[in-house]
Amino acid sequence: AQGLSTKKLGRTICFYKETTTTNGCLREIALDGGDEGTIAVAERMTAGRGRRGRHWEAPAGSGIWMSILLRPNIFPSEASVLTLLAGLAVCQALEAETGLSPKIKWPNDILLNEKKLVGILTEMDCEMQQTHFVIVGIGINVNTTEFPEGLGDIATSLYLESGRTFSRKNILQRVLVNFESLYEEFIASHSSFAPFLFRYKEKCSTINQEVKVLGKETFFAQAVDITPEGELVVIRKDNGKQEVVFSGEVSIRGG
Ligand code: ATP
């Protein structure tokens, strides 16, 4: 934590040389009463997760594999906005630290040159209308030199796109500083996404793209906007109708 200027985020750091998933480790810590802002960081994850049980490749030493514990007083339905804010924080941090221009693929990925650079996985513990805690998992491919077969076409790293290596510590610190500031603003604005809409849209590549929405139903559409609640507005190709897509429900191909 040396040199870290946050008030809460990263004040307690649980470091693992190797673990299954940092989201899983932090969940145990949260259930044991861990403080808001506690983070879990691993050098390597052996069973990193994506959404819907997908695997997240997290090889040793090459990336930032971390999870952040939050205890916001919000409704469970408002928690998906934290994914969007984490995406914004990471995108701005990467821009500032590298000079590159990554873009957010709504809702939970960051792309560089149309390949996946960052994945964000938000998980929560809640009952009825009460959120006990939220864990925001962030995986950033920093100095990765190669990906296993099958991922090479869709995944990338800062190193692969720029030919340069970067300090993971500097990036991690900047992410925490940015995210803390957005999180404080989110709480102060009574968990509204509206104050962030402009900033988010500026960094989001999904708008105006053709997307394939994979939810309860699968369909092709044109993404046209993001609502003040952080949902994606699309126009369906098959019937020309406008629909609002909720982030919890879908994967987007393209965009
Ligand atoms: P989609 O990209 O379809 O929207 P998703 O956002 O739900 O899916 P995630 O759950 O965030 O995807 O991530 C899991 C997927 O990311 C895996 O199925 C794999 O294709 C890809 N992936 C796994 N490890 C990495 C990595 N280190 N870097 C980039 N992509 C990865």
Short mmCIF file of C-alpha atoms and ligand atoms in Angstrom, two decimals:
data_model
loop_
_atom_site.label_atom_id
_atom_site.label_comp_id
_atom_site.label_asym_id
_atom_site.label_seq_id
_atom_site.Cartn_x
_atom_site.Cartn_y
_atom_site.Cartn_z
CA ALA A 1 0.00 0.00 0.00
CA GLN A 2 3.04 2.26 -0.07
CA GLY A 3 2.29 5.48 -1.93
CA LEU A 4 -1.41 4.72 -2.18
CA SER A 5 -3.50 7.85 -1.65
CA THR A 6 -6.95 6.32 -1.15
CA LYS A 7 -8.96 6.64 2.04
CA LYS A 8 -10.56 3.20 1.97
CA LEU A 9 -9.87 1.15 -1.11
CA GLY A 10 -6.77 -0.98 -0.70
CA ARG A 11 -6.16 0.03 2.94
CA THR A 12 -6.27 -3.70 3.68
CA ILE A 13 -4.70 -5.90 1.04
CA CYS A 14 -4.84 -9.69 1.04
CA PHE A 15 -2.12 -10.88 -1.27
CA TYR A 16 -1.99 -14.39 -2.73
CA LYS A 17 0.89 -15.79 -4.70
CA GLU A 18 -1.57 -18.28 -6.12
CA THR A 19 -5.24 -18.80 -5.48
CA THR A 20 -8.35 -20.12 -7.21
CA THR A 21 -10.26 -16.83 -7.59
CA THR A 22 -9.80 -13.51 -5.81
CA ASN A 23 -13.58 -12.97 -5.86
CA GLY A 24 -13.95 -16.26 -3.96
CA CYS A 25 -11.24 -15.38 -1.41
CA LEU A 26 -12.73 -11.96 -0.79
CA ARG A 27 -16.19 -13.44 -0.34
CA GLU A 28 -14.87 -15.50 2.58
CA ILE A 29 -13.23 -12.37 4.01
CA ALA A 30 -16.49 -10.44 3.59
CA LEU A 31 -18.50 -13.17 5.33
CA ASP A 32 -15.98 -12.94 8.21
CA GLY A 33 -16.75 -9.23 8.55
CA GLY A 34 -13.97 -7.76 6.37
CA ASP A 35 -13.98 -3.98 6.06
CA GLU A 36 -15.24 -2.08 3.07
CA GLY A 37 -12.34 -1.32 0.76
CA THR A 38 -10.45 -4.54 1.51
CA ILE A 39 -8.91 -5.91 -1.67
CA ALA A 40 -7.65 -9.34 -2.66
CA VAL A 41 -4.82 -9.47 -5.19
CA ALA A 42 -3.25 -12.56 -6.70
CA GLU A 43 -0.13 -13.14 -8.71
CA ARG A 44 -1.90 -16.03 -10.40
CA MET A 45 -5.45 -17.42 -10.36
CA THR A 46 -5.97 -21.08 -11.15
CA ALA A 47 -9.77 -20.91 -11.49
CA GLY A 48 -10.55 -17.32 -12.48
CA ARG A 49 -14.18 -16.84 -13.39
CA GLY A 50 -16.09 -14.84 -15.97
CA ARG A 51 -19.83 -14.42 -16.11
CA ARG A 52 -22.10 -17.46 -16.29
CA GLY A 53 -19.35 -19.78 -15.09
CA ARG A 54 -16.96 -18.93 -17.89
CA HIS A 55 -13.23 -19.28 -17.28
CA TRP A 56 -10.90 -16.29 -16.87
CA GLU A 57 -7.29 -16.97 -17.81
CA ALA A 58 -5.00 -15.39 -15.18
CA PRO A 59 -1.39 -16.50 -15.65
CA ALA A 60 1.40 -15.69 -13.18
CA GLY A 61 2.91 -12.26 -13.03
CA SER A 62 1.48 -10.84 -16.22
CA GLY A 63 -1.71 -9.13 -15.13
CA ILE A 64 -3.65 -7.47 -12.35
CA TRP A 65 -6.06 -9.94 -10.81
CA MET A 66 -7.90 -8.25 -8.01
CA SER A 67 -11.20 -7.96 -6.20
CA ILE A 68 -12.59 -5.07 -4.18
CA LEU A 69 -15.02 -5.40 -1.28
CA LEU A 70 -17.78 -2.78 -1.02
CA ARG A 71 -20.58 -2.46 1.48
CA PRO A 72 -22.88 0.09 -0.10
CA ASN A 73 -26.30 0.78 1.29
CA ILE A 74 -28.08 0.18 -2.00
CA PHE A 75 -30.79 -2.07 -3.43
CA PRO A 76 -29.46 -5.24 -5.09
CA SER A 77 -30.86 -3.97 -8.40
CA GLU A 78 -28.55 -0.95 -8.20
CA ALA A 79 -25.37 -3.01 -7.87
CA SER A 80 -24.85 -3.48 -11.61
CA VAL A 81 -24.02 0.21 -11.85
CA LEU A 82 -20.87 -0.59 -9.86
CA THR A 83 -19.68 -2.69 -12.80
CA LEU A 84 -20.10 0.32 -15.06
CA LEU A 85 -18.25 2.59 -12.64
CA ALA A 86 -15.41 0.08 -12.27
CA GLY A 87 -15.15 -0.03 -16.07
CA LEU A 88 -14.95 3.75 -16.22
CA ALA A 89 -12.34 3.87 -13.44
CA VAL A 90 -10.17 1.25 -15.15
CA CYS A 91 -10.53 2.82 -18.58
CA GLN A 92 -9.48 6.25 -17.28
CA ALA A 93 -6.61 4.72 -15.29
CA LEU A 94 -5.27 2.84 -18.30
CA GLU A 95 -5.48 5.94 -20.46
CA ALA A 96 -3.59 8.00 -17.92
CA GLU A 97 -0.91 5.38 -17.22
CA THR A 98 -0.28 4.22 -20.78
CA GLY A 99 -1.41 6.92 -23.20
CA LEU A 100 -3.44 4.25 -25.01
CA SER A 101 -7.17 4.64 -25.68
CA PRO A 102 -9.08 1.57 -24.53
CA LYS A 103 -12.85 1.54 -24.90
CA ILE A 104 -15.57 0.09 -22.72
CA LYS A 105 -17.70 -2.64 -24.20
CA TRP A 106 -20.94 -2.34 -22.28
CA PRO A 107 -21.41 -3.53 -19.63
CA ASN A 108 -18.33 -5.30 -18.27
CA ASP A 109 -15.35 -5.46 -20.63
CA ILE A 110 -12.67 -3.10 -21.82
CA LEU A 111 -11.32 -3.54 -25.31
CA LEU A 112 -8.21 -2.29 -27.00
CA ASN A 113 -8.15 -2.48 -30.77
CA GLU A 114 -11.33 -4.54 -30.53
CA LYS A 115 -9.76 -7.24 -28.37
CA LYS A 116 -10.51 -7.89 -24.73
CA LEU A 117 -8.02 -6.24 -22.39
CA VAL A 118 -10.04 -6.19 -19.16
CA GLY A 119 -12.86 -8.24 -17.69
CA ILE A 120 -14.99 -7.17 -14.74
CA LEU A 121 -17.08 -9.57 -12.70
CA THR A 122 -19.37 -8.12 -10.03
CA GLU A 123 -20.88 -10.53 -7.52
CA MET A 124 -22.99 -9.77 -4.49
CA ASP A 125 -24.50 -11.17 -1.36
CA CYS A 126 -28.01 -9.96 -0.75
CA GLU A 127 -31.47 -10.92 0.45
CA MET A 128 -34.74 -9.38 -0.62
CA GLN A 129 -34.18 -5.64 -0.83
CA GLN A 130 -30.94 -5.56 1.13
CA THR A 131 -27.38 -5.72 -0.19
CA HIS A 132 -24.93 -7.22 2.32
CA PHE A 133 -21.84 -6.68 0.24
CA VAL A 134 -20.62 -6.39 -3.32
CA ILE A 135 -17.40 -7.77 -4.74
CA VAL A 136 -16.01 -6.16 -7.87
CA GLY A 137 -13.46 -8.40 -9.58
CA ILE A 138 -11.15 -6.80 -12.12
CA GLY A 139 -8.75 -8.63 -14.43
CA ILE A 140 -6.35 -6.55 -16.51
CA ASN A 141 -3.96 -8.11 -19.04
CA VAL A 142 -0.90 -5.93 -18.54
CA ASN A 143 2.36 -7.58 -19.62
CA THR A 144 0.93 -10.82 -21.00
CA THR A 145 3.06 -11.98 -23.93
CA GLU A 146 0.79 -14.73 -25.22
CA PHE A 147 -2.61 -16.31 -24.63
CA PRO A 148 -3.55 -19.97 -24.86
CA GLU A 149 -4.98 -21.23 -28.11
CA GLY A 150 -8.47 -20.02 -28.75
CA LEU A 151 -8.03 -16.81 -26.76
CA GLY A 152 -5.37 -15.31 -28.99
CA ASP A 153 -7.94 -13.95 -31.44
CA ILE A 154 -10.12 -12.26 -28.86
CA ALA A 155 -7.81 -11.31 -25.98
CA THR A 156 -4.98 -8.82 -25.78
CA SER A 157 -2.67 -7.10 -23.30
CA LEU A 158 -1.16 -3.65 -22.94
CA TYR A 159 2.17 -5.18 -23.89
CA LEU A 160 0.86 -6.89 -27.01
CA GLU A 161 -0.76 -3.68 -28.26
CA SER A 162 2.09 -1.30 -27.48
CA GLY A 163 5.30 -3.34 -27.28
CA ARG A 164 5.94 -1.81 -23.87
CA THR A 165 5.77 -3.24 -20.38
CA PHE A 166 4.01 -1.37 -17.59
CA SER A 167 4.17 -1.21 -13.80
CA ARG A 168 1.27 -3.23 -12.45
CA LYS A 169 1.59 -1.40 -9.13
CA ASN A 170 1.12 2.04 -10.72
CA ILE A 171 -1.90 0.88 -12.70
CA LEU A 172 -3.44 -0.85 -9.70
CA GLN A 173 -3.02 2.26 -7.55
CA ARG A 174 -4.52 4.51 -10.19
CA VAL A 175 -7.50 2.17 -10.60
CA LEU A 176 -8.15 2.28 -6.85
CA VAL A 177 -7.86 6.07 -6.66
CA ASN A 178 -10.22 6.54 -9.63
CA PHE A 179 -12.73 3.95 -8.45
CA GLU A 180 -12.84 5.35 -4.93
CA SER A 181 -13.60 8.79 -6.26
CA LEU A 182 -16.39 7.50 -8.55
CA TYR A 183 -17.77 5.31 -5.77
CA GLU A 184 -17.93 8.23 -3.33
CA GLU A 185 -19.70 10.30 -5.95
CA PHE A 186 -22.14 7.43 -6.59
CA ILE A 187 -23.01 7.14 -2.89
CA ALA A 188 -23.30 10.93 -2.56
CA SER A 189 -25.70 11.02 -5.50
CA HIS A 190 -27.96 8.42 -3.80
CA SER A 191 -26.76 5.61 -6.05
CA SER A 192 -27.74 7.28 -9.28
CA PHE A 193 -25.84 6.54 -12.48
CA ALA A 194 -27.05 9.75 -14.14
CA PRO A 195 -24.06 11.92 -13.09
CA PHE A 196 -21.73 9.46 -14.83
CA LEU A 197 -23.67 8.99 -18.04
CA PHE A 198 -21.75 11.50 -20.13
CA ARG A 199 -18.34 10.28 -18.97
CA TYR A 200 -19.33 6.66 -19.51
CA LYS A 201 -20.72 7.23 -23.00
CA GLU A 202 -17.57 9.07 -24.00
CA LYS A 203 -15.53 5.92 -23.33
CA CYS A 204 -18.06 3.35 -24.53
CA SER A 205 -17.62 1.80 -27.98
CA THR A 206 -20.91 -0.14 -27.96
CA ILE A 207 -23.16 2.75 -28.96
CA ASN A 208 -23.84 2.84 -32.71
CA GLN A 209 -22.51 -0.70 -33.09
CA GLU A 210 -24.37 -3.72 -34.35
CA VAL A 211 -24.72 -6.16 -31.50
CA LYS A 212 -26.00 -9.63 -30.93
CA VAL A 213 -27.96 -9.75 -27.71
CA LEU A 214 -27.72 -13.10 -25.96
CA GLY A 215 -30.31 -13.15 -23.23
CA LYS A 216 -33.55 -15.05 -22.66
CA GLU A 217 -33.95 -14.48 -26.36
CA THR A 218 -31.16 -13.99 -28.93
CA PHE A 219 -31.46 -11.22 -31.50
CA PHE A 220 -29.45 -8.81 -33.60
CA ALA A 221 -29.80 -5.09 -32.96
CA GLN A 222 -28.28 -1.66 -33.32
CA ALA A 223 -27.11 -0.21 -30.02
CA VAL A 224 -28.24 3.41 -29.90
CA ASP A 225 -27.89 4.75 -26.37
CA ILE A 226 -27.40 4.14 -22.66
CA THR A 227 -30.11 5.16 -20.22
CA PRO A 228 -29.50 7.25 -17.06
CA GLU A 229 -29.88 3.94 -15.20
CA GLY A 230 -27.00 2.42 -17.17
CA GLU A 231 -29.02 0.11 -19.41
CA LEU A 232 -28.40 -0.34 -23.11
CA VAL A 233 -30.99 0.92 -25.59
CA VAL A 234 -31.11 -1.08 -28.82
CA ILE A 235 -33.23 -1.20 -31.98
CA ARG A 236 -34.00 -4.75 -33.03
CA LYS A 237 -33.14 -5.74 -36.56
CA ASP A 238 -36.04 -8.15 -36.92
CA ASN A 239 -38.93 -5.83 -36.03
CA GLY A 240 -37.42 -2.32 -35.80
CA LYS A 241 -38.62 -1.98 -32.20
CA GLN A 242 -36.67 -0.26 -29.47
CA GLU A 243 -35.76 -2.32 -26.41
CA VAL A 244 -33.89 -1.72 -23.21
CA VAL A 245 -31.34 -4.38 -22.35
CA PHE A 246 -30.42 -4.96 -18.70
CA SER A 247 -26.79 -5.73 -18.01
CA GLY A 248 -27.41 -8.65 -15.68
CA GLU A 249 -29.21 -10.59 -18.36
CA VAL A 250 -27.12 -10.43 -21.46
CA SER A 251 -23.89 -10.91 -23.28
CA ILE A 252 -23.19 -8.68 -26.23
CA ARG A 253 -21.32 -9.84 -29.31
CA GLY A 254 -19.82 -6.99 -31.28
CA GLY A 255 -19.62 -3.46 -29.94
P1 ATP B 1 -18.90 -11.60 -23.48
O1 ATP B 1 -17.51 -11.21 -23.87
O2 ATP B 1 -19.54 -12.64 -24.29
O3 ATP B 1 -19.79 -10.44 -23.16
P2 ATP B 1 -18.57 -11.82 -20.83
O4 ATP B 1 -18.30 -10.37 -20.80
O5 ATP B 1 -19.71 -12.31 -20.06
O6 ATP B 1 -18.74 -12.37 -22.23
P3 ATP B 1 -16.58 -12.58 -19.15
O7 ATP B 1 -17.42 -13.44 -18.35
O8 ATP B 1 -16.27 -11.22 -18.68
O9 ATP B 1 -17.21 -12.54 -20.54
O10 ATP B 1 -15.19 -13.27 -19.44
C1 ATP B 1 -15.05 -14.62 -19.80
C2 ATP B 1 -14.59 -14.75 -21.22
O11 ATP B 1 -13.45 -13.92 -21.49
C3 ATP B 1 -14.08 -16.15 -21.53
O12 ATP B 1 -15.14 -16.92 -22.02
C4 ATP B 1 -12.99 -15.96 -22.56
O13 ATP B 1 -13.53 -15.92 -23.85
C5 ATP B 1 -12.46 -14.58 -22.28
N1 ATP B 1 -11.21 -14.56 -21.48
C6 ATP B 1 -10.79 -15.43 -20.54
N2 ATP B 1 -9.62 -15.04 -20.00
C7 ATP B 1 -9.30 -13.88 -20.61
C8 ATP B 1 -8.22 -12.97 -20.48
N3 ATP B 1 -7.22 -13.14 -19.61
N4 ATP B 1 -8.25 -11.88 -21.27
C9 ATP B 1 -9.23 -11.65 -22.14
N5 ATP B 1 -10.27 -12.47 -22.32
C10 ATP B 1 -10.31 -13.57 -21.56
#
